[in-house]
């Protein structure tokens, strides 16, 4: 992204401030729910976490774990962030589910680590913050776009039902997507590099 695109993207984000706030709120609600999970919800989150652990073990067993970890983290996060944006057109349901679920997983993992005697503060500082500042920010922004997409589609459907013409809002929103993709690509690329290097050594050091 060049300087002009970055400035325009900053304006795009300013126009989505309430959606960004909603994304952050949903994510932190998910963390709170996950941290106190019990019963069926705990079993569901265990089911979600288990494949991640298995994958981490397989990647760690390869000849070049950091390289494979970098590639997997970047591709996984970038593809998911795009899905969050574009599937947001389905009335914003997918980004809503994604934010709550990922927040719950994060809260649940922190809670079970604390129950096992781990220092949760140290875990967050060493295992999440180095890459998470960029990664979580990028995901929250993608989700905000997805939520906005959903409301615009609903608005267009309501307008069409009333017999009105198409508004310019949806077309204007589509015009911001290219800048968003550029941001997500570079932000998640850097986050994946940090996670597979700095975070990797901090957690295993």
mmCIF file of C-alpha atoms in Angstrom:
data_model
loop_
_atom_site.group_PDB
_atom_site.id
_atom_site.type_symbol
_atom_site.label_atom_id
_atom_site.label_comp_id
_atom_site.label_asym_id
_atom_site.label_seq_id
_atom_site.Cartn_x
_atom_site.Cartn_y
_atom_site.Cartn_z
ATOM 1 C CA UNK A 1 0.000 0.000 0.000
ATOM 2 C CA UNK A 2 1.355 3.438 -0.927
ATOM 3 C CA UNK A 3 0.979 6.522 1.273
ATOM 4 C CA UNK A 4 -2.171 7.769 -0.440
ATOM 5 C CA UNK A 5 -3.809 4.361 -0.164
ATOM 6 C CA UNK A 6 -2.908 4.218 3.528
ATOM 7 C CA UNK A 7 -4.489 7.610 4.127
ATOM 8 C CA UNK A 8 -7.617 6.592 2.252
ATOM 9 C CA UNK A 9 -7.725 3.317 4.174
ATOM 10 C CA UNK A 10 -7.516 5.242 7.443
ATOM 11 C CA UNK A 11 -10.573 7.231 6.322
ATOM 12 C CA UNK A 12 -12.332 3.973 5.437
ATOM 13 C CA UNK A 13 -11.692 2.738 8.974
ATOM 14 C CA UNK A 14 -12.909 5.991 10.508
ATOM 15 C CA UNK A 15 -16.204 5.528 8.679
ATOM 16 C CA UNK A 16 -16.489 2.051 10.216
ATOM 17 C CA UNK A 17 -15.724 3.068 13.805
ATOM 18 C CA UNK A 18 -18.971 1.670 15.218
ATOM 19 C CA UNK A 19 -18.497 -1.629 13.408
ATOM 20 C CA UNK A 20 -14.924 -1.801 14.724
ATOM 21 C CA UNK A 21 -16.249 -1.182 18.236
ATOM 22 C CA UNK A 22 -18.875 -3.902 17.742
ATOM 23 C CA UNK A 23 -16.207 -6.344 16.493
ATOM 24 C CA UNK A 24 -13.998 -5.688 19.517
ATOM 25 C CA UNK A 25 -16.972 -6.016 21.888
ATOM 26 C CA UNK A 26 -18.063 -9.343 20.361
ATOM 27 C CA UNK A 27 -14.503 -10.684 20.543
ATOM 28 C CA UNK A 28 -14.101 -9.760 24.214
ATOM 29 C CA UNK A 29 -17.542 -11.155 25.036
ATOM 30 C CA UNK A 30 -16.340 -14.389 23.438
ATOM 31 C CA UNK A 31 -13.181 -14.343 25.591
ATOM 32 C CA UNK A 32 -15.274 -13.878 28.746
ATOM 33 C CA UNK A 33 -17.621 -16.725 27.768
ATOM 34 C CA UNK A 34 -14.713 -19.025 26.934
ATOM 35 C CA UNK A 35 -12.910 -18.262 30.193
ATOM 36 C CA UNK A 36 -15.955 -19.408 32.156
ATOM 37 C CA UNK A 37 -16.957 -22.274 29.877
ATOM 38 C CA UNK A 38 -18.358 -25.407 31.437
ATOM 39 C CA UNK A 39 -20.391 -28.462 30.483
ATOM 40 C CA UNK A 40 -21.372 -28.756 26.840
ATOM 41 C CA UNK A 41 -19.633 -25.534 25.855
ATOM 42 C CA UNK A 42 -16.391 -26.757 27.389
ATOM 43 C CA UNK A 43 -16.666 -29.989 25.393
ATOM 44 C CA UNK A 44 -17.323 -28.003 22.206
ATOM 45 C CA UNK A 45 -14.261 -25.807 22.786
ATOM 46 C CA UNK A 46 -12.128 -28.869 23.571
ATOM 47 C CA UNK A 47 -13.205 -30.238 20.196
ATOM 48 C CA UNK A 48 -12.123 -26.983 18.532
ATOM 49 C CA UNK A 49 -8.765 -26.774 20.297
ATOM 50 C CA UNK A 50 -7.681 -30.412 19.806
ATOM 51 C CA UNK A 51 -6.989 -30.168 16.029
ATOM 52 C CA UNK A 52 -4.929 -26.998 16.619
ATOM 53 C CA UNK A 53 -2.730 -28.836 19.115
ATOM 54 C CA UNK A 54 -2.313 -31.785 16.767
ATOM 55 C CA UNK A 55 -1.386 -29.499 13.882
ATOM 56 C CA UNK A 56 1.132 -27.604 16.027
ATOM 57 C CA UNK A 57 2.734 -30.919 17.003
ATOM 58 C CA UNK A 58 2.948 -32.051 13.369
ATOM 59 C CA UNK A 59 4.480 -28.756 12.270
ATOM 60 C CA UNK A 60 6.944 -28.886 15.152
ATOM 61 C CA UNK A 61 8.031 -32.354 14.037
ATOM 62 C CA UNK A 62 8.970 -31.244 10.517
ATOM 63 C CA UNK A 63 12.506 -30.477 9.438
ATOM 64 C CA UNK A 64 11.800 -26.745 9.214
ATOM 65 C CA UNK A 65 9.021 -26.082 11.738
ATOM 66 C CA UNK A 66 9.305 -22.297 11.640
ATOM 67 C CA UNK A 67 9.040 -22.128 7.846
ATOM 68 C CA UNK A 68 6.006 -24.407 7.742
ATOM 69 C CA UNK A 69 4.479 -22.589 10.696
ATOM 70 C CA UNK A 70 4.929 -19.242 8.942
ATOM 71 C CA UNK A 71 3.320 -20.506 5.727
ATOM 72 C CA UNK A 72 0.420 -22.181 7.491
ATOM 73 C CA UNK A 73 -0.316 -19.263 9.839
ATOM 74 C CA UNK A 74 -0.237 -16.687 7.060
ATOM 75 C CA UNK A 75 -2.330 -18.641 4.559
ATOM 76 C CA UNK A 76 -4.832 -19.764 7.204
ATOM 77 C CA UNK A 77 -5.315 -16.286 8.655
ATOM 78 C CA UNK A 78 -5.422 -14.515 5.294
ATOM 79 C CA UNK A 79 -7.985 -16.911 3.813
ATOM 80 C CA UNK A 80 -10.136 -16.787 6.942
ATOM 81 C CA UNK A 81 -10.020 -12.992 7.040
ATOM 82 C CA UNK A 82 -11.230 -12.843 3.429
ATOM 83 C CA UNK A 83 -14.033 -15.286 4.233
ATOM 84 C CA UNK A 84 -15.032 -13.128 7.195
ATOM 85 C CA UNK A 85 -15.339 -10.129 4.873
ATOM 86 C CA UNK A 86 -17.110 -11.696 1.915
ATOM 87 C CA UNK A 87 -19.346 -14.117 3.828
ATOM 88 C CA UNK A 88 -20.394 -11.102 5.850
ATOM 89 C CA UNK A 89 -22.738 -10.464 2.928
ATOM 90 C CA UNK A 90 -24.902 -13.224 4.437
ATOM 91 C CA UNK A 91 -26.388 -10.670 6.833
ATOM 92 C CA UNK A 92 -23.238 -10.444 8.967
ATOM 93 C CA UNK A 93 -23.796 -13.865 10.543
ATOM 94 C CA UNK A 94 -20.401 -15.371 9.694
ATOM 95 C CA UNK A 95 -18.257 -12.567 11.200
ATOM 96 C CA UNK A 96 -20.514 -12.608 14.265
ATOM 97 C CA UNK A 97 -19.967 -16.356 14.720
ATOM 98 C CA UNK A 98 -16.249 -16.060 13.917
ATOM 99 C CA UNK A 99 -15.613 -13.332 16.499
ATOM 100 C CA UNK A 100 -17.477 -15.098 19.289
ATOM 101 C CA UNK A 101 -15.951 -18.508 18.545
ATOM 102 C CA UNK A 102 -12.359 -17.304 18.303
ATOM 103 C CA UNK A 103 -12.789 -15.172 21.398
ATOM 104 C CA UNK A 104 -14.165 -18.183 23.282
ATOM 105 C CA UNK A 105 -11.253 -20.373 22.166
ATOM 106 C CA UNK A 106 -8.736 -17.776 23.340
ATOM 107 C CA UNK A 107 -10.474 -17.329 26.692
ATOM 108 C CA UNK A 108 -10.835 -21.077 27.157
ATOM 109 C CA UNK A 109 -7.177 -21.830 26.396
ATOM 110 C CA UNK A 110 -6.074 -19.123 28.848
ATOM 111 C CA UNK A 111 -8.436 -20.485 31.515
ATOM 112 C CA UNK A 112 -7.289 -24.113 31.244
ATOM 113 C CA UNK A 113 -3.654 -22.962 31.234
ATOM 114 C CA UNK A 114 -4.327 -21.028 34.437
ATOM 115 C CA UNK A 115 -6.074 -24.048 35.966
ATOM 116 C CA UNK A 116 -2.996 -26.121 35.110
ATOM 117 C CA UNK A 117 -0.821 -23.703 37.085
ATOM 118 C CA UNK A 118 0.607 -21.658 34.224
ATOM 119 C CA UNK A 119 1.259 -17.951 34.589
ATOM 120 C CA UNK A 120 -1.495 -16.558 32.351
ATOM 121 C CA UNK A 121 -0.008 -13.068 32.278
ATOM 122 C CA UNK A 122 3.317 -14.433 31.081
ATOM 123 C CA UNK A 123 1.513 -16.621 28.548
ATOM 124 C CA UNK A 124 -0.321 -13.614 27.120
ATOM 125 C CA UNK A 125 2.771 -11.379 27.046
ATOM 126 C CA UNK A 126 5.062 -13.983 25.474
ATOM 127 C CA UNK A 127 2.652 -16.117 23.485
ATOM 128 C CA UNK A 128 0.054 -13.669 22.193
ATOM 129 C CA UNK A 129 1.089 -10.024 22.326
ATOM 130 C CA UNK A 130 4.140 -10.107 20.001
ATOM 131 C CA UNK A 131 2.105 -11.203 16.982
ATOM 132 C CA UNK A 132 -1.394 -10.741 18.360
ATOM 133 C CA UNK A 133 -1.362 -6.956 18.261
ATOM 134 C CA UNK A 134 -1.225 -7.101 14.464
ATOM 135 C CA UNK A 135 -3.098 -10.357 13.919
ATOM 136 C CA UNK A 136 -6.056 -9.623 16.184
ATOM 137 C CA UNK A 137 -6.288 -6.054 14.911
ATOM 138 C CA UNK A 138 -6.404 -7.316 11.318
ATOM 139 C CA UNK A 139 -9.074 -9.891 12.159
ATOM 140 C CA UNK A 140 -11.201 -7.312 13.995
ATOM 141 C CA UNK A 141 -10.967 -4.974 11.006
ATOM 142 C CA UNK A 142 -11.925 -7.776 8.607
ATOM 143 C CA UNK A 143 -14.893 -8.639 10.830
ATOM 144 C CA UNK A 144 -15.965 -4.989 10.952
ATOM 145 C CA UNK A 145 -16.031 -4.960 7.154
ATOM 146 C CA UNK A 146 -18.004 -8.210 7.176
ATOM 147 C CA UNK A 147 -20.571 -6.794 9.600
ATOM 148 C CA UNK A 148 -20.883 -3.638 7.502
ATOM 149 C CA UNK A 149 -21.313 -5.748 4.372
ATOM 150 C CA UNK A 150 -24.168 -7.603 6.034
ATOM 151 C CA UNK A 151 -26.007 -4.435 7.030
ATOM 152 C CA UNK A 152 -25.594 -2.995 3.536
ATOM 153 C CA UNK A 153 -27.011 -6.142 1.942
ATOM 154 C CA UNK A 154 -29.951 -6.066 4.339
ATOM 155 C CA UNK A 155 -30.509 -2.403 3.516
ATOM 156 C CA UNK A 156 -30.433 -3.145 -0.218
ATOM 157 C CA UNK A 157 -32.911 -5.988 0.186
ATOM 158 C CA UNK A 158 -35.244 -3.767 2.192
ATOM 159 C CA UNK A 159 -34.950 -1.032 -0.427
ATOM 160 C CA UNK A 160 -35.708 -3.510 -3.222
ATOM 161 C CA UNK A 161 -38.711 -4.871 -1.288
ATOM 162 C CA UNK A 162 -40.093 -1.356 -1.014
ATOM 163 C CA UNK A 163 -39.604 -0.880 -4.747
ATOM 164 C CA UNK A 164 -36.710 1.567 -4.436
ATOM 165 C CA UNK A 165 -33.602 1.648 -6.604
ATOM 166 C CA UNK A 166 -30.137 0.559 -5.617
ATOM 167 C CA UNK A 167 -28.181 2.969 -3.431
ATOM 168 C CA UNK A 168 -24.588 4.037 -3.961
ATOM 169 C CA UNK A 169 -23.547 2.773 -0.508
ATOM 170 C CA UNK A 170 -22.917 -0.818 -1.546
ATOM 171 C CA UNK A 171 -20.933 0.232 -4.615
ATOM 172 C CA UNK A 172 -18.854 2.607 -2.485
ATOM 173 C CA UNK A 173 -18.214 -0.193 0.002
ATOM 174 C CA UNK A 174 -17.021 -2.502 -2.785
ATOM 175 C CA UNK A 175 -14.560 0.224 -3.741
ATOM 176 C CA UNK A 176 -12.887 -0.050 -0.318
ATOM 177 C CA UNK A 177 -12.298 -3.811 -0.504
ATOM 178 C CA UNK A 178 -9.090 -3.618 -2.545
ATOM 179 C CA UNK A 179 -7.453 -1.402 0.083
ATOM 180 C CA UNK A 180 -8.621 -3.738 2.834
ATOM 181 C CA UNK A 181 -7.143 -6.788 1.094
ATOM 182 C CA UNK A 182 -3.815 -4.992 0.716
ATOM 183 C CA UNK A 183 -3.792 -4.156 4.429
ATOM 184 C CA UNK A 184 -4.772 -7.681 5.480
ATOM 185 C CA UNK A 185 -2.094 -9.224 3.272
ATOM 186 C CA UNK A 186 0.781 -7.189 4.710
ATOM 187 C CA UNK A 187 -0.473 -7.111 8.315
ATOM 188 C CA UNK A 188 -1.027 -10.865 8.469
ATOM 189 C CA UNK A 189 2.243 -11.556 6.646
ATOM 190 C CA UNK A 190 4.176 -9.596 9.281
ATOM 191 C CA UNK A 191 2.134 -11.155 12.103
ATOM 192 C CA UNK A 192 2.868 -14.667 10.796
ATOM 193 C CA UNK A 193 6.583 -13.854 10.582
ATOM 194 C CA UNK A 194 6.601 -12.569 14.176
ATOM 195 C CA UNK A 195 4.644 -15.592 15.426
ATOM 196 C CA UNK A 196 6.953 -18.073 13.710
ATOM 197 C CA UNK A 197 10.126 -16.351 14.953
ATOM 198 C CA UNK A 198 9.830 -14.076 18.016
ATOM 199 C CA UNK A 199 6.781 -15.772 19.582
ATOM 200 C CA UNK A 200 8.210 -19.193 18.728
ATOM 201 C CA UNK A 201 11.414 -18.509 20.667
ATOM 202 C CA UNK A 202 9.681 -16.719 23.561
ATOM 203 C CA UNK A 203 7.296 -19.623 24.148
ATOM 204 C CA UNK A 204 9.923 -22.359 23.722
ATOM 205 C CA UNK A 205 12.795 -20.419 25.241
#
